[in-house]
GROMACS .gro file of C-alpha atoms in nm:
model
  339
    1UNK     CA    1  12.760  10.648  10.809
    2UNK     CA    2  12.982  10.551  10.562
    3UNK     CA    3  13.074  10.688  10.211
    4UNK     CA    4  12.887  10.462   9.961
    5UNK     CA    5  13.132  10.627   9.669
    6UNK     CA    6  13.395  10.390   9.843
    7UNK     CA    7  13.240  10.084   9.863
    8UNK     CA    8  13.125   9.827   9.561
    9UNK     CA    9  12.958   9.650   9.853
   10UNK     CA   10  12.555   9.654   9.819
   11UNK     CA   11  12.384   9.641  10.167
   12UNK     CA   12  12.036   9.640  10.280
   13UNK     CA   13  12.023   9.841  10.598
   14UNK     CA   14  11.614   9.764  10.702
   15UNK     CA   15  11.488   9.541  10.949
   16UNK     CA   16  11.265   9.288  10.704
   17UNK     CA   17  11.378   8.946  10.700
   18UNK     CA   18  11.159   8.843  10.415
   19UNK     CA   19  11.326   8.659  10.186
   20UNK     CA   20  11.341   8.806   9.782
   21UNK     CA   21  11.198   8.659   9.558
   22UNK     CA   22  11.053   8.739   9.220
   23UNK     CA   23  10.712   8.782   9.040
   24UNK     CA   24  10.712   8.820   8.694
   25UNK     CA   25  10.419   8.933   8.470
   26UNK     CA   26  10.464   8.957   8.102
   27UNK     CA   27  10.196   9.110   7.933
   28UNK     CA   28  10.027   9.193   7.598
   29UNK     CA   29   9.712   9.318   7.426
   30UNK     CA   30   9.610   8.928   7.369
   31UNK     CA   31   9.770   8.811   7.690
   32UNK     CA   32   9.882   8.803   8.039
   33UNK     CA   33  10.116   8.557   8.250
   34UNK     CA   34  10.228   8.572   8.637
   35UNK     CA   35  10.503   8.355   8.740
   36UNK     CA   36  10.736   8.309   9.038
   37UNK     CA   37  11.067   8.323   8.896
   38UNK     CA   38  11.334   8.056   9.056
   39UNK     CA   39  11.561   8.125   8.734
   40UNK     CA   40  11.541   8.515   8.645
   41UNK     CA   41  11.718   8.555   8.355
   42UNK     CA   42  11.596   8.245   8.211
   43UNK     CA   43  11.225   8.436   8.246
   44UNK     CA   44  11.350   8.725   8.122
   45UNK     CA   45  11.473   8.540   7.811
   46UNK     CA   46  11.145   8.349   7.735
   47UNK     CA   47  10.970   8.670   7.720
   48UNK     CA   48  10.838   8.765   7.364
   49UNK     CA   49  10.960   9.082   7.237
   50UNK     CA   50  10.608   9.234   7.193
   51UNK     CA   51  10.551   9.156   7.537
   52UNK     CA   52  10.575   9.406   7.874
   53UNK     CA   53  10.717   9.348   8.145
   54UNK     CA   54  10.637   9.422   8.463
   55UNK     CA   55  10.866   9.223   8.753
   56UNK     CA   56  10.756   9.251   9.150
   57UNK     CA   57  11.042   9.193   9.377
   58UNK     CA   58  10.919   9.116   9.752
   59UNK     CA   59  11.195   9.142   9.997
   60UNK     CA   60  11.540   9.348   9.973
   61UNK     CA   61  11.728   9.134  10.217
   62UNK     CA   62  11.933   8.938   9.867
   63UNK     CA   63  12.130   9.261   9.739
   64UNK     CA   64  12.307   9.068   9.483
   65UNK     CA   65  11.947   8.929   9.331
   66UNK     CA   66  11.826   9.314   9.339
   67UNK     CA   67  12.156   9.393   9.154
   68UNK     CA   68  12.088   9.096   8.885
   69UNK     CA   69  11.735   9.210   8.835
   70UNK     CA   70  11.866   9.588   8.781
   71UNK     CA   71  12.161   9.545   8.594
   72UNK     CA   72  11.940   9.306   8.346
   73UNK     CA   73  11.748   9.605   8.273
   74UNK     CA   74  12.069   9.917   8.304
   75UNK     CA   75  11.992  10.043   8.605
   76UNK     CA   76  12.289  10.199   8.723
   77UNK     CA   77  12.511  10.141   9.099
   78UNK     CA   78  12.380  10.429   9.251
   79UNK     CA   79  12.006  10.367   9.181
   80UNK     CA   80  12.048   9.987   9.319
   81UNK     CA   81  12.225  10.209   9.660
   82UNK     CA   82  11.899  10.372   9.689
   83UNK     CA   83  11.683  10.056   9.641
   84UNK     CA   84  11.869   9.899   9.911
   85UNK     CA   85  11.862  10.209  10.160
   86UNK     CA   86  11.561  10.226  10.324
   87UNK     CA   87  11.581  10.511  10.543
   88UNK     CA   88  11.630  10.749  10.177
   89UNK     CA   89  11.376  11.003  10.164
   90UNK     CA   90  11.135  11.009   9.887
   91UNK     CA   91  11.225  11.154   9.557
   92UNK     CA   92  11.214  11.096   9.147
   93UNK     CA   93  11.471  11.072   8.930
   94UNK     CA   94  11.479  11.118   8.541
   95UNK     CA   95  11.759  10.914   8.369
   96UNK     CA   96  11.796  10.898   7.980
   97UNK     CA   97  11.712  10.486   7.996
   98UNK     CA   98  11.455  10.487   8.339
   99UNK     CA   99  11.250  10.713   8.569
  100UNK     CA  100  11.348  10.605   8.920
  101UNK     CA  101  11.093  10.676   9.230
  102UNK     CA  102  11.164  10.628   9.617
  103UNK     CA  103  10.887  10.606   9.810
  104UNK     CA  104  10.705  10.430  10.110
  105UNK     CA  105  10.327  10.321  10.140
  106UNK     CA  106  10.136  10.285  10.478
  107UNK     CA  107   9.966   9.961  10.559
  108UNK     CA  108   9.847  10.001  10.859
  109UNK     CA  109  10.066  10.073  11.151
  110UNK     CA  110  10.380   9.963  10.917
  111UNK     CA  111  10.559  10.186  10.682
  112UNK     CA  112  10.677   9.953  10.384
  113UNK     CA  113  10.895  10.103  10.119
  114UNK     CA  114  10.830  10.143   9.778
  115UNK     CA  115  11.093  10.179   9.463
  116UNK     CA  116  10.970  10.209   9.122
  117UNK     CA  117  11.153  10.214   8.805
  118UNK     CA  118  11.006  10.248   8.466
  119UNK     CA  119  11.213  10.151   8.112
  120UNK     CA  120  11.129  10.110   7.759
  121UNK     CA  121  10.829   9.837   7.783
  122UNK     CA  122  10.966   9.741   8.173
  123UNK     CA  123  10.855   9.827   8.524
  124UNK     CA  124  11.043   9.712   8.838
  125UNK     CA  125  10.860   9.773   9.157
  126UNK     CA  126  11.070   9.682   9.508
  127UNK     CA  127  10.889   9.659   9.788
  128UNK     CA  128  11.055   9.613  10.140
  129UNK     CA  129  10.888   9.287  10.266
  130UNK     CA  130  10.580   9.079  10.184
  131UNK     CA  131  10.293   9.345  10.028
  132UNK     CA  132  10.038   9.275   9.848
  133UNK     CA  133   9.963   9.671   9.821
  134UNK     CA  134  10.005   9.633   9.433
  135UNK     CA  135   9.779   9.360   9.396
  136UNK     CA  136   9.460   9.519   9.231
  137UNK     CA  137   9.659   9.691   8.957
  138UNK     CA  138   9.786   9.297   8.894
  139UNK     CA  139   9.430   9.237   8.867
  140UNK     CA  140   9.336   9.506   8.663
  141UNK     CA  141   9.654   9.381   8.378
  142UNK     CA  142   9.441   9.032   8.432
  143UNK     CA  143   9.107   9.151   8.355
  144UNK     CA  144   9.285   9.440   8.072
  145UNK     CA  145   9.061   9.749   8.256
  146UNK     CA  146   9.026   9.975   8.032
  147UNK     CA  147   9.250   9.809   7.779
  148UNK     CA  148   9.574   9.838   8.013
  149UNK     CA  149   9.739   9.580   7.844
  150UNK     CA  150   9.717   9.799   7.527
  151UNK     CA  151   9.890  10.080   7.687
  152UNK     CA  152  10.315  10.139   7.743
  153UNK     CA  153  10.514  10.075   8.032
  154UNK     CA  154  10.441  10.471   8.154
  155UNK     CA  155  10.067  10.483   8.167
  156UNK     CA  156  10.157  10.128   8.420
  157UNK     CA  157  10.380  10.339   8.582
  158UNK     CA  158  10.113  10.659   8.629
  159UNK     CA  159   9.910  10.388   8.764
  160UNK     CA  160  10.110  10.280   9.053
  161UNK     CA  161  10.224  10.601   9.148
  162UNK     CA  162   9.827  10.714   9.136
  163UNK     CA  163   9.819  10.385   9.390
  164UNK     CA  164  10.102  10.571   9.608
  165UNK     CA  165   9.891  10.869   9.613
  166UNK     CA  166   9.563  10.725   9.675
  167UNK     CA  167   9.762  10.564   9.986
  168UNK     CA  168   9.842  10.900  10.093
  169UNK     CA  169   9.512  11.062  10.064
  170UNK     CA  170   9.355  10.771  10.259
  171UNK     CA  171   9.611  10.794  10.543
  172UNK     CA  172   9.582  11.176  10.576
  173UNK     CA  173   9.159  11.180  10.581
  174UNK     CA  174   9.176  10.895  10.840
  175UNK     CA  175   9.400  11.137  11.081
  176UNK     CA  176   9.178  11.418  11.027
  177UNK     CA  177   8.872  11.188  11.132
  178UNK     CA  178   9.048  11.096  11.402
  179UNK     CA  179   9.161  11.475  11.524
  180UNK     CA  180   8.776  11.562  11.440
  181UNK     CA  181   8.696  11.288  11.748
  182UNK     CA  182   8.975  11.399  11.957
  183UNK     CA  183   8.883  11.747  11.865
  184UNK     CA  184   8.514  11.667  12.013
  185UNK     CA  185   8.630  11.539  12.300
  186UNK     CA  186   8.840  11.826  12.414
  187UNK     CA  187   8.579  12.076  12.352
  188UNK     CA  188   8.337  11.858  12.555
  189UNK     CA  189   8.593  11.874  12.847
  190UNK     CA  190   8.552  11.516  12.865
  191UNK     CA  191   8.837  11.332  13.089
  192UNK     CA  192   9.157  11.448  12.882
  193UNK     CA  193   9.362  11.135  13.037
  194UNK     CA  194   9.480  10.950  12.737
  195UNK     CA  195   9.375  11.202  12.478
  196UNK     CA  196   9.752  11.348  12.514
  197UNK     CA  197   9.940  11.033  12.427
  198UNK     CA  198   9.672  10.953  12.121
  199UNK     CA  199   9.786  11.316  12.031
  200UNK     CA  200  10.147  11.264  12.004
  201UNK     CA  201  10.046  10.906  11.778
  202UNK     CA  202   9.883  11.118  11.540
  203UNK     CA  203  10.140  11.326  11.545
  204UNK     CA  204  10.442  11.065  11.427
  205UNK     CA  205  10.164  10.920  11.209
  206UNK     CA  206  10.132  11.278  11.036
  207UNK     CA  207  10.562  11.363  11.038
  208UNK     CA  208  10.577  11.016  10.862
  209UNK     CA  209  10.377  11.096  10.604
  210UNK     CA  210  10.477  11.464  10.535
  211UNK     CA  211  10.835  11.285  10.537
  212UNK     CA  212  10.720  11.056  10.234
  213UNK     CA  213  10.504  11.309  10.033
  214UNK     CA  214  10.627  11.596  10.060
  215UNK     CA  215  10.978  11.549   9.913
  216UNK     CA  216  10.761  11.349   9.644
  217UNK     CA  217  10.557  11.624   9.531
  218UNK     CA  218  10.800  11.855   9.528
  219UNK     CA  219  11.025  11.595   9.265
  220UNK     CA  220  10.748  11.473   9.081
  221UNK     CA  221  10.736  11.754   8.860
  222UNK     CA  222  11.075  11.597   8.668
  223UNK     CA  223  10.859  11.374   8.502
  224UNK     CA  224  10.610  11.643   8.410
  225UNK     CA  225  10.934  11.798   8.217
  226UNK     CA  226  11.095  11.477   8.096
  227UNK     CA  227  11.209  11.473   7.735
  228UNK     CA  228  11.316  11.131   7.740
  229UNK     CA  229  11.067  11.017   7.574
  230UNK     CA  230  10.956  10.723   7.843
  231UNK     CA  231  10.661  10.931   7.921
  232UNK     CA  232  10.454  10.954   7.576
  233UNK     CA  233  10.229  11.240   7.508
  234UNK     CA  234   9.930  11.076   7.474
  235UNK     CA  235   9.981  10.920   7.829
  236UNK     CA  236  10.062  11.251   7.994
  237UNK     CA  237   9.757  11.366   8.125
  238UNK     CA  238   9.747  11.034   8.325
  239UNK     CA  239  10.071  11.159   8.506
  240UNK     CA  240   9.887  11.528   8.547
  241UNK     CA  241   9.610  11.373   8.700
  242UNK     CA  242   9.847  11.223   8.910
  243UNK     CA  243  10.005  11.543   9.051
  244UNK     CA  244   9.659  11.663   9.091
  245UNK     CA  245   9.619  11.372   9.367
  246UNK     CA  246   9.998  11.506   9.487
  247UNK     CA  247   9.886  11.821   9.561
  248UNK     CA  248   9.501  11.726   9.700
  249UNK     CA  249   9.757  11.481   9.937
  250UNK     CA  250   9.951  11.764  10.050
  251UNK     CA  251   9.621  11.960  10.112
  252UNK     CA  252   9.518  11.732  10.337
  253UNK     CA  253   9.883  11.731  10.544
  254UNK     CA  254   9.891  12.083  10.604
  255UNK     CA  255   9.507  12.048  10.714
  256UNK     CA  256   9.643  11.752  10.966
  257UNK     CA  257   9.934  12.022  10.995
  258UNK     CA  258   9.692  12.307  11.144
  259UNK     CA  259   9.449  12.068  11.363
  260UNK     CA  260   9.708  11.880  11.564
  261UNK     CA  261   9.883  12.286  11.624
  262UNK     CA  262   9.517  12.373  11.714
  263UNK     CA  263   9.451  12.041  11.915
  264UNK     CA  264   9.798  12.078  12.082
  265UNK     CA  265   9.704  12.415  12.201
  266UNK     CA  266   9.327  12.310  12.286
  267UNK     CA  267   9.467  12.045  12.497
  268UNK     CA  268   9.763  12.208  12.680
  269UNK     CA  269   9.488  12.494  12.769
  270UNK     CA  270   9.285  12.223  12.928
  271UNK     CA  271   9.512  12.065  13.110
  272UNK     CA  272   9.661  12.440  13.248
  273UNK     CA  273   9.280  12.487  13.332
  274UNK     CA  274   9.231  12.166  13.510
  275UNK     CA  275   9.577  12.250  13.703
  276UNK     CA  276   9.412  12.581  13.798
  277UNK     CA  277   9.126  12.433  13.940
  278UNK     CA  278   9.305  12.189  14.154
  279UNK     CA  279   9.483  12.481  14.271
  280UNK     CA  280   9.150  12.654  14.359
  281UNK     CA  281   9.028  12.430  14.548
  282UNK     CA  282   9.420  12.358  14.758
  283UNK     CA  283   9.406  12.742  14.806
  284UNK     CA  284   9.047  12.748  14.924
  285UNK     CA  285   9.087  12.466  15.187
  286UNK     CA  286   9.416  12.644  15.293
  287UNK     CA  287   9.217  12.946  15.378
  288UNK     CA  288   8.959  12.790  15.552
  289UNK     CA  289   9.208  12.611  15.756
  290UNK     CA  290   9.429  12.939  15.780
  291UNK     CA  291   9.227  13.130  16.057
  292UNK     CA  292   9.178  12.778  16.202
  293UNK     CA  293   9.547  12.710  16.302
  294UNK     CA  294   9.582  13.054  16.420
  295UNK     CA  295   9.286  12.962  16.730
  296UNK     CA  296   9.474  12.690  16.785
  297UNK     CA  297   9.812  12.822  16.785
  298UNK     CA  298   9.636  13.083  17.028
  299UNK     CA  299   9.492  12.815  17.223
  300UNK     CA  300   9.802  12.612  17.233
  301UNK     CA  301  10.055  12.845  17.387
  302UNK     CA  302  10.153  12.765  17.786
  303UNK     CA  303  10.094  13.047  17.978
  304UNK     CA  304   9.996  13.029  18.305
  305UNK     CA  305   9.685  13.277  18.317
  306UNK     CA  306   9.443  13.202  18.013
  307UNK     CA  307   9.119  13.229  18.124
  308UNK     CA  308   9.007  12.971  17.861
  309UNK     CA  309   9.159  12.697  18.039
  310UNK     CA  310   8.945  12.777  18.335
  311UNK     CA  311   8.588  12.745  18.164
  312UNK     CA  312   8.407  12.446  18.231
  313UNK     CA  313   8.255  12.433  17.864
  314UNK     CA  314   8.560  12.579  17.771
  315UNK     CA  315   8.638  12.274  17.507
  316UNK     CA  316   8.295  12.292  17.369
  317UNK     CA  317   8.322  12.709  17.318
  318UNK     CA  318   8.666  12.628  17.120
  319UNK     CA  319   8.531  12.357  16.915
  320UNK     CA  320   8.213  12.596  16.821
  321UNK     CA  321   8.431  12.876  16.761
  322UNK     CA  322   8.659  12.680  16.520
  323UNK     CA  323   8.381  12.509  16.328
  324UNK     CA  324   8.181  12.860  16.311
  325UNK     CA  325   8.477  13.039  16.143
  326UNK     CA  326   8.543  12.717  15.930
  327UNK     CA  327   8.202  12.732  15.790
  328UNK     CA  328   8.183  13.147  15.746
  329UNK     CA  329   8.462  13.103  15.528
  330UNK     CA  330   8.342  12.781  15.289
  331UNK     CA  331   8.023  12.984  15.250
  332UNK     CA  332   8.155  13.306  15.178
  333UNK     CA  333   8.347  13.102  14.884
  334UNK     CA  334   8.042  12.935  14.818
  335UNK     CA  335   7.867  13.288  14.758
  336UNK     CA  336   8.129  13.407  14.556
  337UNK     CA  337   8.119  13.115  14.299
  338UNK     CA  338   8.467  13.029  14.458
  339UNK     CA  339   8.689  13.339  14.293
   0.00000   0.00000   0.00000
């Protein structure tokens, strides 16, 4: 890995291939506007002074378009380092000009990450790839629900991070449904072939999101204790209600947290109970068979005198013999439930 203090080279290290480009929505109490931006800091320009901003970059693959968009609005080297890294673990950051917030979101089976940075009257969301996963608060600046288009750049900013959240809690319920089923099945002793590798699914499912949220609710309070002044007092019990959904999502993780230890256990008992009755039954046909061989070891030795070997129905008596002790043992197993 190499030193990023030694390098003025900005590289994006994911796998997305989407190519950046820009959506820009300017907005006011008396308007909104959404535009695809081919000229960036010609759109920047043409905004009105009384107008927000919030700009939606899709795709980190153009580092030197992510470093035009942030050094437009001061965000510093470092910051545009951790836009571009995708494998940095959550966290917030409190600068005198910005708040700064790594994070990913979970659309279905993909993890797509999220950066958010909030200025004076400016929001810059980066997401890794085509999402639309910010798409209803867009509609909500359209339709101004409950007068968002009245409000500053932080209570936009609560928003989407409440939209983070929200993600969260919906990922972590949907693996606890899922363990409930799993959970069912196990204590049914229904076939457990399959149940171990759906196990270990839920199981990177749940490590990826303690990964994201964890490190994010233990960092979020920083903006609780900003004195910037980017957050505004009459917007922070938005960003309270927010760490309320924080915790409720980390609730739900240790929950997943207990029920896949509890499952894992459940399960590996099963399995070390079906093994044991496999075993049962090996053992029991190995006894049966036990007294068995030793007739016909008996029976199959060469000596010269064996008055068995004389008898006319001396096959028959053998066979009878064999089958008689083969069944006196089966039911005395049978009798004693097989213990």
């Amino acid at each position: 890995m190499k030193n990023n203090l030694l390098t003025e080279q900005l590289v994006y290290n994911g796998e997305s291939r989407t190519k950046t480009h820009i959506h820009l929505i300017r907005y006011s109490p008396s308007g909104f506007e959404e535009s695809l931006c081919d000229n960036f800091a010609a759109a920047v320009t043409a905004a009105a002074p009384s107008d927000k901003l919030w700009v939606r970059v899709h795709g980190l693959e153009d580092a030197a378009c992510i470093q035009e968009v942030c050094t437009r609005f001061g965000v510093d080297f470092l910051v545009v380092q951790d836009i571009l890294n995708v494998e940095h673990p959550s966290k917030v950051e409190v600068y005198d000009d910005f708040n700064f917030v790594v994070s990913s979101v979970f659309v279905g089976e993909r993890v797509v990450r999220v950066r958010l940075v909030q200025g004076p009257n400016v929001v810059l969301s980066f997401t890794e790839g085509e999402s639309s996963f910010y798409d209803d608060v867009a509609e909500a600046l359209r339709r101004n629900v409950l007068k968002i288009r009245s409000r500053s750049s932080d209570y936009l900013f609560s928003v989407m991070i409440n939209e983070l959240t929200a993600n969260y809690i919906s990922v972590a319920m949907s693996i606890g449904d899922d363990l409930e089923d799993l959970e069912s099945e196990l204590i049914a002793a229904a076939d457990g072939r399959g149940i171990g590798g759906r196990l270990q699914i839920h199981r990177r499912r749940y490590m990826d999101l303690k990964r994201v949220v964890l490190p994010l609710r233990d960092q979020y309070t920083k903006l609780l204790r900003s004195d910037a002044g980017l957050i505004h007092a009459a917007n922070r019990p938005f960003f309270n209600d927010v760490n309320d959904h924080l915790q409720n999502a980390s609730q739900l993780i240790d929950g997943c947290r207990e029920t896949l230890s509890s499952l894992m256990d459940l399960y590996t008992a099963n399995n070390d109970m079906r093994m044991n009755d496999i075993m049962k039954r090996l053992t029991i046909v190995s006894t049966i068979f036990i007294p068995l061989t030793f007739l016909v070891g008996v029976w199959g030795m060469n000596f010269r005198h064996m008055p068995e070997l004389e008898w006319r129905h001396g096959y028959a008596v053998a066979w009878g013999v064999m089958l008689a002790v083969g069944a006196a043992a089966y039911f005395v197993f049978r009798t004693k439930r097989w213990r």
